[in-house]
mmCIF file of N, CA and C in Angstrom:
data_model
loop_
_atom_site.group_PDB
_atom_site.id
_atom_site.type_symbol
_atom_site.label_atom_id
_atom_site.label_comp_id
_atom_site.label_asym_id
_atom_site.label_seq_id
_atom_site.Cartn_x
_atom_site.Cartn_y
_atom_site.Cartn_z
ATOM 1 N N MET A 356 134.063 0.590 -42.241
ATOM 2 C CA MET A 356 133.744 -0.881 -42.183
ATOM 3 C C MET A 356 135.140 -1.705 -42.203
ATOM 4 N N GLN A 357 135.874 -1.291 -43.270
ATOM 5 C CA GLN A 357 137.204 -1.970 -43.124
ATOM 6 C C GLN A 357 138.018 -2.013 -41.910
ATOM 7 N N PHE A 358 137.878 -1.126 -41.191
ATOM 8 C CA PHE A 358 138.464 -1.001 -39.784
ATOM 9 C C PHE A 358 137.813 -2.009 -38.846
ATOM 10 N N ILE A 359 136.654 -1.831 -38.972
ATOM 11 C CA ILE A 359 136.256 -3.135 -38.033
ATOM 12 C C ILE A 359 136.470 -4.556 -38.418
ATOM 13 N N LYS A 360 136.280 -4.781 -39.613
ATOM 14 C CA LYS A 360 136.653 -5.996 -40.246
ATOM 15 C C LYS A 360 138.039 -6.450 -40.189
ATOM 16 N N LYS A 361 138.731 -5.533 -40.162
ATOM 17 C CA LYS A 361 140.247 -5.922 -39.943
ATOM 18 C C LYS A 361 140.734 -6.369 -38.615
ATOM 19 N N TYR A 362 140.098 -5.583 -37.444
ATOM 20 C CA TYR A 362 140.550 -6.272 -36.403
ATOM 21 C C TYR A 362 139.611 -7.287 -36.029
ATOM 22 N N LEU A 363 138.158 -7.354 -36.250
ATOM 23 C CA LEU A 363 137.178 -8.426 -36.228
ATOM 24 C C LEU A 363 138.137 -9.792 -36.602
ATOM 25 N N SER A 364 138.595 -9.790 -37.884
ATOM 26 C CA SER A 364 139.381 -10.815 -38.428
ATOM 27 C C SER A 364 140.205 -11.289 -37.373
ATOM 28 N N LEU A 365 140.788 -10.457 -37.093
ATOM 29 C CA LEU A 365 142.111 -10.891 -36.075
ATOM 30 C C LEU A 365 141.592 -11.500 -34.800
ATOM 31 N N ILE A 366 140.540 -11.081 -34.255
ATOM 32 C CA ILE A 366 140.030 -11.580 -33.191
ATOM 33 C C ILE A 366 139.477 -13.038 -33.520
ATOM 34 N N VAL A 367 138.388 -13.145 -34.524
ATOM 35 C CA VAL A 367 138.166 -14.394 -35.009
ATOM 36 C C VAL A 367 139.538 -15.696 -35.116
ATOM 37 N N LEU A 368 140.460 -15.000 -35.786
ATOM 38 C CA LEU A 368 141.863 -15.594 -35.982
ATOM 39 C C LEU A 368 142.344 -16.171 -34.517
ATOM 40 N N LEU A 369 142.346 -15.129 -33.545
ATOM 41 C CA LEU A 369 142.979 -15.704 -32.308
ATOM 42 C C LEU A 369 142.082 -16.682 -31.686
ATOM 43 N N ILE A 370 140.773 -16.460 -31.887
ATOM 44 C CA ILE A 370 139.870 -17.250 -31.250
ATOM 45 C C ILE A 370 140.137 -18.878 -31.682
ATOM 46 N N SER A 371 140.288 -18.900 -33.081
ATOM 47 C CA SER A 371 140.244 -20.308 -33.826
ATOM 48 C C SER A 371 141.462 -20.821 -33.051
ATOM 49 N N VAL A 372 142.508 -20.170 -32.982
ATOM 50 C CA VAL A 372 143.944 -20.735 -32.754
ATOM 51 C C VAL A 372 143.899 -21.080 -31.606
ATOM 52 N N VAL A 373 143.200 -20.496 -30.445
ATOM 53 C CA VAL A 373 143.074 -20.760 -29.266
ATOM 54 C C VAL A 373 142.144 -22.049 -29.343
ATOM 55 N N THR A 374 141.238 -22.305 -30.272
ATOM 56 C CA THR A 374 140.390 -23.478 -30.273
ATOM 57 C C THR A 374 141.357 -24.645 -30.691
ATOM 58 N N ILE A 375 142.242 -24.436 -31.848
ATOM 59 C CA ILE A 375 143.131 -25.406 -32.138
ATOM 60 C C ILE A 375 144.006 -26.180 -30.989
ATOM 61 N N LEU A 376 144.639 -24.801 -30.265
ATOM 62 C CA LEU A 376 145.276 -25.571 -29.447
ATOM 63 C C LEU A 376 144.898 -26.288 -28.231
ATOM 64 N N SER A 377 143.999 -25.668 -28.076
ATOM 65 C CA SER A 377 142.963 -26.109 -26.777
ATOM 66 C C SER A 377 142.662 -27.464 -27.473
ATOM 67 N N GLY A 378 142.168 -27.710 -28.461
ATOM 68 C CA GLY A 378 141.565 -28.985 -28.794
ATOM 69 C C GLY A 378 142.596 -29.962 -28.871
ATOM 70 N N LEU A 379 143.865 -29.769 -29.244
ATOM 71 C CA LEU A 379 145.259 -30.448 -29.561
ATOM 72 C C LEU A 379 145.700 -30.892 -28.131
ATOM 73 N N THR A 380 145.563 -29.895 -27.031
ATOM 74 C CA THR A 380 145.732 -30.409 -25.798
ATOM 75 C C THR A 380 144.751 -31.338 -25.214
ATOM 76 N N GLN A 381 143.575 -31.406 -25.883
ATOM 77 C CA GLN A 381 142.742 -32.469 -25.221
ATOM 78 C C GLN A 381 142.852 -33.775 -25.863
ATOM 79 N N VAL A 382 143.527 -33.611 -27.122
ATOM 80 C CA VAL A 382 144.053 -34.779 -27.866
ATOM 81 C C VAL A 382 145.082 -35.322 -27.139
ATOM 82 N N VAL A 383 146.192 -34.670 -26.721
ATOM 83 C CA VAL A 383 147.538 -35.346 -26.437
ATOM 84 C C VAL A 383 147.367 -35.598 -24.967
ATOM 85 N N ALA A 384 146.594 -34.872 -24.240
ATOM 86 C CA ALA A 384 146.455 -35.004 -22.583
ATOM 87 C C ALA A 384 144.989 -35.002 -21.942
ATOM 88 N N PRO A 385 144.203 -35.595 -22.615
ATOM 89 C CA PRO A 385 142.906 -35.456 -21.974
ATOM 90 C C PRO A 385 142.695 -35.900 -20.514
ATOM 91 N N GLY A 386 143.509 -36.433 -19.833
ATOM 92 C CA GLY A 386 143.238 -36.538 -18.475
ATOM 93 C C GLY A 386 143.800 -35.350 -17.683
ATOM 94 N N PHE A 387 144.563 -34.779 -18.191
ATOM 95 C CA PHE A 387 145.060 -33.519 -17.668
ATOM 96 C C PHE A 387 144.121 -32.527 -17.896
ATOM 97 N N VAL A 388 143.328 -32.163 -18.764
ATOM 98 C CA VAL A 388 142.558 -31.214 -19.015
ATOM 99 C C VAL A 388 141.306 -31.690 -18.364
ATOM 100 N N LEU A 389 141.013 -32.846 -18.381
ATOM 101 C CA LEU A 389 139.901 -33.431 -17.520
ATOM 102 C C LEU A 389 139.936 -32.951 -16.047
ATOM 103 N N GLY A 390 141.275 -33.320 -15.584
ATOM 104 C CA GLY A 390 141.444 -32.879 -14.247
ATOM 105 C C GLY A 390 141.439 -31.525 -13.800
ATOM 106 N N VAL A 391 141.771 -30.412 -14.607
ATOM 107 C CA VAL A 391 141.596 -29.330 -14.385
ATOM 108 C C VAL A 391 140.212 -28.898 -14.407
ATOM 109 N N ILE A 392 139.347 -29.238 -15.184
ATOM 110 C CA ILE A 392 138.224 -28.948 -14.974
ATOM 111 C C ILE A 392 137.253 -29.507 -14.084
ATOM 112 N N GLY A 393 137.684 -30.442 -13.365
ATOM 113 C CA GLY A 393 137.409 -31.387 -12.191
ATOM 114 C C GLY A 393 136.033 -32.130 -12.760
ATOM 115 N N ALA A 394 136.608 -33.262 -13.561
ATOM 116 C CA ALA A 394 135.855 -34.020 -14.050
ATOM 117 C C ALA A 394 136.526 -35.429 -13.542
ATOM 118 N N GLU A 395 135.913 -36.809 -13.804
ATOM 119 C CA GLU A 395 136.425 -37.799 -13.224
ATOM 120 C C GLU A 395 137.184 -38.277 -14.591
ATOM 121 N N VAL A 396 138.396 -38.990 -14.187
ATOM 122 C CA VAL A 396 139.452 -39.273 -15.394
ATOM 123 C C VAL A 396 139.330 -40.806 -15.151
ATOM 124 N N ASN A 397 138.922 -41.162 -16.118
ATOM 125 C CA ASN A 397 139.174 -42.854 -16.321
ATOM 126 C C ASN A 397 139.549 -43.234 -18.003
ATOM 127 N N ALA A 398 139.807 -44.315 -18.390
ATOM 128 C CA ALA A 398 140.091 -44.470 -19.712
ATOM 129 C C ALA A 398 138.757 -43.917 -20.412
ATOM 130 N N THR A 399 137.563 -44.183 -20.204
ATOM 131 C CA THR A 399 136.580 -43.897 -21.085
ATOM 132 C C THR A 399 136.458 -42.410 -21.321
ATOM 133 N N SER A 400 136.500 -41.709 -20.182
ATOM 134 C CA SER A 400 136.317 -40.493 -20.109
ATOM 135 C C SER A 400 137.276 -39.854 -20.801
ATOM 136 N N ALA A 401 138.673 -40.165 -20.785
ATOM 137 C CA ALA A 401 139.767 -39.527 -21.348
ATOM 138 C C ALA A 401 139.823 -40.055 -22.941
ATOM 139 N N HIS A 402 139.160 -41.115 -23.220
ATOM 140 C CA HIS A 402 139.290 -41.159 -24.621
ATOM 141 C C HIS A 402 138.550 -40.202 -25.496
ATOM 142 N N PHE A 403 136.897 -40.269 -25.062
ATOM 143 C CA PHE A 403 135.769 -39.709 -25.660
ATOM 144 C C PHE A 403 136.208 -37.794 -25.495
ATOM 145 N N PHE A 404 137.197 -37.770 -24.205
ATOM 146 C CA PHE A 404 137.373 -36.156 -24.399
ATOM 147 C C PHE A 404 138.638 -35.665 -25.225
ATOM 148 N N GLY A 405 139.123 -36.937 -25.807
ATOM 149 C CA GLY A 405 140.406 -36.915 -26.787
ATOM 150 C C GLY A 405 139.426 -36.706 -28.071
ATOM 151 N N ILE A 406 138.619 -37.332 -28.324
ATOM 152 C CA ILE A 406 137.837 -37.142 -29.537
ATOM 153 C C ILE A 406 137.071 -35.809 -29.746
ATOM 154 N N VAL A 407 136.581 -35.359 -28.488
ATOM 155 C CA VAL A 407 136.012 -33.949 -28.576
ATOM 156 C C VAL A 407 137.088 -33.037 -29.080
ATOM 157 N N GLY A 408 138.142 -33.241 -28.490
ATOM 158 C CA GLY A 408 139.265 -32.537 -28.849
ATOM 159 C C GLY A 408 139.847 -32.350 -29.979
ATOM 160 N N MET A 409 139.626 -33.407 -30.795
ATOM 161 C CA MET A 409 139.941 -33.618 -32.301
ATOM 162 C C MET A 409 139.166 -32.549 -33.027
ATOM 163 N N PHE A 410 137.710 -32.759 -32.801
ATOM 164 C CA PHE A 410 136.769 -32.175 -33.348
ATOM 165 C C PHE A 410 136.832 -30.384 -33.413
ATOM 166 N N MET A 411 137.377 -30.053 -31.868
ATOM 167 C CA MET A 411 137.611 -28.919 -31.899
ATOM 168 C C MET A 411 138.634 -28.143 -32.659
ATOM 169 N N ALA A 412 139.889 -28.861 -32.451
ATOM 170 C CA ALA A 412 141.051 -28.691 -33.633
ATOM 171 C C ALA A 412 140.562 -28.535 -35.066
ATOM 172 N N LEU A 413 140.073 -29.256 -35.624
ATOM 173 C CA LEU A 413 139.455 -29.481 -37.020
ATOM 174 C C LEU A 413 138.609 -28.511 -37.089
ATOM 175 N N PHE A 414 137.556 -27.591 -36.450
ATOM 176 C CA PHE A 414 136.856 -26.727 -36.308
ATOM 177 C C PHE A 414 137.466 -25.332 -36.258
ATOM 178 N N GLY A 415 138.314 -25.362 -35.298
ATOM 179 C CA GLY A 415 139.466 -24.420 -35.238
ATOM 180 C C GLY A 415 140.429 -23.998 -36.828
ATOM 181 N N ALA A 416 140.844 -24.878 -37.350
ATOM 182 C CA ALA A 416 141.743 -25.250 -38.434
ATOM 183 C C ALA A 416 140.821 -24.677 -39.346
ATOM 184 N N LEU A 417 139.479 -25.154 -39.392
ATOM 185 C CA LEU A 417 138.761 -24.553 -40.760
ATOM 186 C C LEU A 417 138.596 -23.013 -40.680
ATOM 187 N N MET A 418 138.071 -22.574 -39.445
ATOM 188 C CA MET A 418 138.055 -21.064 -39.789
ATOM 189 C C MET A 418 139.562 -20.378 -40.019
ATOM 190 N N VAL A 419 140.486 -21.041 -39.359
ATOM 191 C CA VAL A 419 141.896 -20.312 -40.145
ATOM 192 C C VAL A 419 141.886 -20.283 -41.349
ATOM 193 N N HIS A 420 141.397 -21.583 -42.048
ATOM 194 C CA HIS A 420 141.631 -21.881 -43.432
ATOM 195 C C HIS A 420 140.708 -20.803 -44.156
ATOM 196 N N ASN A 421 139.426 -20.521 -43.559
ATOM 197 C CA ASN A 421 138.422 -19.808 -44.181
ATOM 198 C C ASN A 421 138.712 -18.623 -44.089
ATOM 199 N N ILE A 422 139.441 -17.905 -42.898
ATOM 200 C CA ILE A 422 140.146 -16.670 -42.878
ATOM 201 C C ILE A 422 140.945 -16.129 -44.078
ATOM 202 N N TYR A 423 141.965 -17.207 -44.143
ATOM 203 C CA TYR A 423 143.033 -16.871 -45.420
ATOM 204 C C TYR A 423 142.384 -17.453 -46.773
ATOM 205 N N ALA A 424 141.458 -18.008 -46.937
ATOM 206 C CA ALA A 424 140.929 -18.271 -48.271
ATOM 207 C C ALA A 424 140.460 -16.900 -49.223
ATOM 208 N N VAL A 425 140.420 -17.128 -50.373
ATOM 209 C CA VAL A 425 140.276 -15.712 -51.436
ATOM 210 C C VAL A 425 139.027 -15.086 -50.969
ATOM 211 N N GLN A 426 137.996 -15.946 -50.812
ATOM 212 C CA GLN A 426 136.892 -15.189 -50.216
ATOM 213 C C GLN A 426 136.371 -16.237 -49.096
ATOM 214 N N THR A 427 135.806 -15.239 -48.183
ATOM 215 C CA THR A 427 135.648 -15.904 -46.604
ATOM 216 C C THR A 427 134.118 -16.410 -46.833
ATOM 217 N N SER A 428 133.859 -17.557 -46.605
ATOM 218 C CA SER A 428 132.569 -18.093 -46.468
ATOM 219 C C SER A 428 131.712 -18.097 -45.609
ATOM 220 N N PRO A 429 130.603 -17.102 -45.299
ATOM 221 C CA PRO A 429 129.674 -17.030 -44.392
ATOM 222 C C PRO A 429 129.251 -18.063 -43.869
ATOM 223 N N VAL A 430 128.754 -19.445 -44.563
ATOM 224 C CA VAL A 430 128.195 -20.719 -44.294
ATOM 225 C C VAL A 430 129.317 -21.409 -43.382
ATOM 226 N N THR A 431 130.690 -21.402 -43.484
ATOM 227 C CA THR A 431 131.545 -22.012 -42.636
ATOM 228 C C THR A 431 131.726 -21.018 -41.444
ATOM 229 N N VAL A 432 131.718 -19.861 -41.188
ATOM 230 C CA VAL A 432 131.427 -19.292 -39.985
ATOM 231 C C VAL A 432 130.423 -19.679 -39.032
ATOM 232 N N PHE A 433 129.217 -19.511 -40.212
ATOM 233 C CA PHE A 433 128.055 -19.991 -39.189
ATOM 234 C C PHE A 433 128.217 -21.489 -38.676
ATOM 235 N N TRP A 434 128.589 -22.390 -39.164
ATOM 236 C CA TRP A 434 128.667 -23.819 -38.688
ATOM 237 C C TRP A 434 129.910 -23.794 -37.476
ATOM 238 N N CYS A 435 130.984 -22.956 -37.779
ATOM 239 C CA CYS A 435 132.057 -22.759 -36.758
ATOM 240 C C CYS A 435 131.293 -22.015 -35.286
ATOM 241 N N GLY A 436 130.395 -21.028 -35.709
ATOM 242 C CA GLY A 436 129.824 -20.504 -34.441
ATOM 243 C C GLY A 436 128.738 -21.609 -33.778
ATOM 244 N N ILE A 437 128.236 -22.379 -34.535
ATOM 245 C CA ILE A 437 127.262 -23.352 -34.042
ATOM 246 C C ILE A 437 128.091 -24.075 -33.620
ATOM 247 N N GLN A 438 129.073 -24.678 -33.585
ATOM 248 C CA GLN A 438 129.939 -25.301 -32.911
ATOM 249 C C GLN A 438 130.185 -24.842 -31.680
ATOM 250 N N LYS A 439 130.581 -23.650 -31.523
ATOM 251 C CA LYS A 439 130.823 -22.724 -30.473
ATOM 252 C C LYS A 439 129.801 -22.795 -29.503
ATOM 253 N N LEU A 440 128.582 -22.611 -29.842
ATOM 254 C CA LEU A 440 127.854 -22.244 -29.345
ATOM 255 C C LEU A 440 127.075 -23.973 -28.477
ATOM 256 N N GLY A 441 127.314 -24.857 -29.436
ATOM 257 C CA GLY A 441 126.977 -26.359 -29.059
ATOM 258 C C GLY A 441 128.101 -26.424 -27.687
ATOM 259 N N ALA A 442 129.226 -26.193 -27.772
ATOM 260 C CA ALA A 442 130.103 -26.315 -26.872
ATOM 261 C C ALA A 442 129.782 -25.488 -25.673
ATOM 262 N N PHE A 443 128.970 -24.443 -25.732
ATOM 263 C CA PHE A 443 128.769 -23.545 -24.735
ATOM 264 C C PHE A 443 127.472 -24.385 -23.746
ATOM 265 N N VAL A 444 126.546 -24.888 -24.578
ATOM 266 C CA VAL A 444 125.539 -25.875 -23.889
ATOM 267 C C VAL A 444 125.956 -27.109 -23.315
ATOM 268 N N ALA A 445 127.048 -27.812 -24.025
ATOM 269 C CA ALA A 445 127.450 -29.107 -23.543
ATOM 270 C C ALA A 445 128.380 -28.797 -21.993
ATOM 271 N N VAL A 446 129.005 -27.984 -22.089
ATOM 272 C CA VAL A 446 130.009 -27.548 -20.821
ATOM 273 C C VAL A 446 129.155 -27.195 -19.972
ATOM 274 N N SER A 447 127.960 -26.232 -20.182
ATOM 275 C CA SER A 447 127.483 -25.717 -19.006
ATOM 276 C C SER A 447 126.247 -26.776 -18.578
ATOM 277 N N LEU A 448 125.942 -27.730 -19.336
ATOM 278 C CA LEU A 448 125.145 -28.916 -19.061
ATOM 279 C C LEU A 448 126.204 -30.110 -18.381
ATOM 280 N N GLY A 449 127.333 -30.182 -18.221
ATOM 281 C CA GLY A 449 128.266 -30.895 -17.632
ATOM 282 C C GLY A 449 128.498 -30.251 -16.188
ATOM 283 N N VAL A 450 128.285 -29.088 -16.197
ATOM 284 C CA VAL A 450 128.559 -28.448 -14.715
ATOM 285 C C VAL A 450 127.410 -28.292 -14.295
ATOM 286 N N PHE A 451 126.061 -28.137 -14.674
ATOM 287 C CA PHE A 451 124.821 -28.285 -14.019
ATOM 288 C C PHE A 451 124.594 -29.466 -13.420
ATOM 289 N N ASN A 452 125.246 -30.652 -14.326
ATOM 290 C CA ASN A 452 125.037 -32.059 -13.878
ATOM 291 C C ASN A 452 126.103 -32.600 -13.002
ATOM 292 N N GLY A 453 127.020 -31.618 -12.737
ATOM 293 C CA GLY A 453 127.705 -32.209 -11.801
ATOM 294 C C GLY A 453 129.095 -32.996 -12.284
ATOM 295 N N VAL A 454 129.150 -33.167 -13.815
ATOM 296 C CA VAL A 454 130.149 -33.390 -14.296
ATOM 297 C C VAL A 454 131.887 -32.762 -14.156
ATOM 298 N N PHE A 455 131.585 -31.752 -14.243
ATOM 299 C CA PHE A 455 132.378 -30.624 -14.404
ATOM 300 C C PHE A 455 132.281 -29.683 -13.562
ATOM 301 N N SER A 456 133.747 -29.248 -12.764
ATOM 302 C CA SER A 456 133.523 -27.992 -11.539
ATOM 303 C C SER A 456 132.963 -26.900 -12.209
ATOM 304 N N VAL A 457 132.886 -25.995 -11.349
ATOM 305 C CA VAL A 457 131.995 -24.696 -11.690
ATOM 306 C C VAL A 457 133.500 -23.614 -12.705
ATOM 307 N N LEU A 458 134.749 -24.306 -12.311
ATOM 308 C CA LEU A 458 135.563 -23.722 -13.154
ATOM 309 C C LEU A 458 135.526 -23.833 -14.588
ATOM 310 N N ALA A 459 134.840 -24.862 -15.103
ATOM 311 C CA ALA A 459 134.529 -25.072 -16.581
ATOM 312 C C ALA A 459 133.761 -24.197 -17.003
ATOM 313 N N MET A 460 133.086 -23.288 -16.342
ATOM 314 C CA MET A 460 132.257 -22.333 -16.925
ATOM 315 C C MET A 460 132.887 -21.140 -17.781
ATOM 316 N N GLY A 461 134.263 -21.099 -17.171
ATOM 317 C CA GLY A 461 135.140 -20.165 -17.814
ATOM 318 C C GLY A 461 135.420 -20.641 -19.166
ATOM 319 N N VAL A 462 135.364 -21.834 -19.608
ATOM 320 C CA VAL A 462 135.642 -22.331 -20.802
ATOM 321 C C VAL A 462 133.949 -22.054 -21.546
ATOM 322 N N ALA A 463 133.050 -22.458 -21.055
ATOM 323 C CA ALA A 463 131.649 -22.436 -21.723
ATOM 324 C C ALA A 463 131.713 -20.842 -21.940
ATOM 325 N N ILE A 464 132.092 -19.755 -21.317
ATOM 326 C CA ILE A 464 131.295 -18.783 -21.236
ATOM 327 C C ILE A 464 132.530 -18.349 -22.553
ATOM 328 N N PHE A 465 133.757 -18.575 -22.555
ATOM 329 C CA PHE A 465 134.818 -18.376 -23.908
ATOM 330 C C PHE A 465 133.671 -18.852 -24.886
ATOM 331 N N ASP A 466 133.175 -20.047 -25.097
ATOM 332 C CA ASP A 466 132.688 -20.601 -26.072
ATOM 333 C C ASP A 466 131.390 -19.784 -26.587
ATOM 334 N N LEU A 467 130.527 -19.037 -25.618
ATOM 335 C CA LEU A 467 129.541 -18.313 -26.015
ATOM 336 C C LEU A 467 130.120 -17.172 -26.488
ATOM 337 N N PHE A 468 131.050 -16.409 -25.989
ATOM 338 C CA PHE A 468 131.587 -15.162 -26.413
ATOM 339 C C PHE A 468 132.242 -15.413 -27.737
ATOM 340 N N SER A 469 132.396 -16.534 -27.967
ATOM 341 C CA SER A 469 133.026 -16.921 -29.584
ATOM 342 C C SER A 469 132.151 -17.108 -30.475
ATOM 343 N N ALA A 470 130.972 -17.598 -30.151
ATOM 344 C CA ALA A 470 129.862 -17.793 -30.808
ATOM 345 C C ALA A 470 129.332 -16.420 -31.283
ATOM 346 N N GLY A 471 129.388 -15.627 -30.523
ATOM 347 C CA GLY A 471 128.636 -14.224 -30.592
ATOM 348 C C GLY A 471 129.623 -13.329 -31.596
ATOM 349 N N ILE A 472 130.889 -13.516 -31.221
ATOM 350 C CA ILE A 472 131.779 -12.966 -32.122
ATOM 351 C C ILE A 472 131.617 -13.415 -33.660
ATOM 352 N N PHE A 473 131.550 -14.787 -33.760
ATOM 353 C CA PHE A 473 131.424 -15.375 -35.060
ATOM 354 C C PHE A 473 130.263 -15.078 -35.861
ATOM 355 N N PHE A 474 129.129 -15.208 -34.948
ATOM 356 C CA PHE A 474 127.638 -14.703 -35.680
ATOM 357 C C PHE A 474 127.863 -12.996 -36.142
ATOM 358 N N PHE A 475 128.550 -12.184 -35.291
ATOM 359 C CA PHE A 475 128.661 -10.968 -35.948
ATOM 360 C C PHE A 475 129.663 -10.632 -37.063
ATOM 361 N N PHE A 476 130.690 -11.721 -36.973
ATOM 362 C CA PHE A 476 131.432 -11.574 -38.233
ATOM 363 C C PHE A 476 131.197 -12.197 -39.616
ATOM 364 N N ILE A 477 129.873 -12.660 -39.550
ATOM 365 C CA ILE A 477 129.176 -12.942 -40.695
ATOM 366 C C ILE A 477 128.608 -11.603 -41.191
ATOM 367 N N LYS A 478 128.113 -11.109 -40.421
ATOM 368 C CA LYS A 478 127.469 -9.384 -40.683
ATOM 369 C C LYS A 478 128.667 -8.559 -41.468
ATOM 370 N N THR A 479 129.929 -9.033 -41.154
ATOM 371 C CA THR A 479 130.900 -8.099 -41.706
ATOM 372 C C THR A 479 131.083 -8.685 -43.046
ATOM 373 N N ILE A 480 131.279 -9.771 -43.145
ATOM 374 C CA ILE A 480 131.481 -10.662 -44.238
ATOM 375 C C ILE A 480 130.326 -10.257 -45.562
ATOM 376 N N LYS A 481 129.181 -10.524 -45.182
ATOM 377 C CA LYS A 481 128.261 -9.727 -46.135
ATOM 378 C C LYS A 481 127.950 -8.423 -46.363
ATOM 379 N N ASP A 482 128.756 -7.886 -45.588
ATOM 380 C CA ASP A 482 128.717 -6.096 -46.009
ATOM 381 C C ASP A 482 129.637 -5.340 -46.753
ATOM 382 N N THR A 483 130.593 -6.650 -47.080
ATOM 383 C CA THR A 483 131.907 -6.097 -47.942
ATOM 384 C C THR A 483 131.690 -6.416 -49.681
#
């Protein structure tokens, strides 16, 4: 079990770092990211997309902090997993409603995968 936890922790850490970096990118260059995923870019959409990026960065940082804490909190992992699940639903609805291009489904699938990994990670925390 220690072997699985070691590599699972690394995967969770990588997902969290990607979440931080992509969130910060949305904060700094929301118009660029909106353009990449095929959304309309205007002052309002860029502003709110930047706010979403801030929360992504915060949840990613929370997970990194949690991984390096003396004791990893399953509650924190759960809520970070819920954030990832919520992001999957939100982006998928955006694609379904024509707000984002189908390219954004790559982001949604990554978030769904991440949520699954986080929820599995909870089990490894409780088993130790």
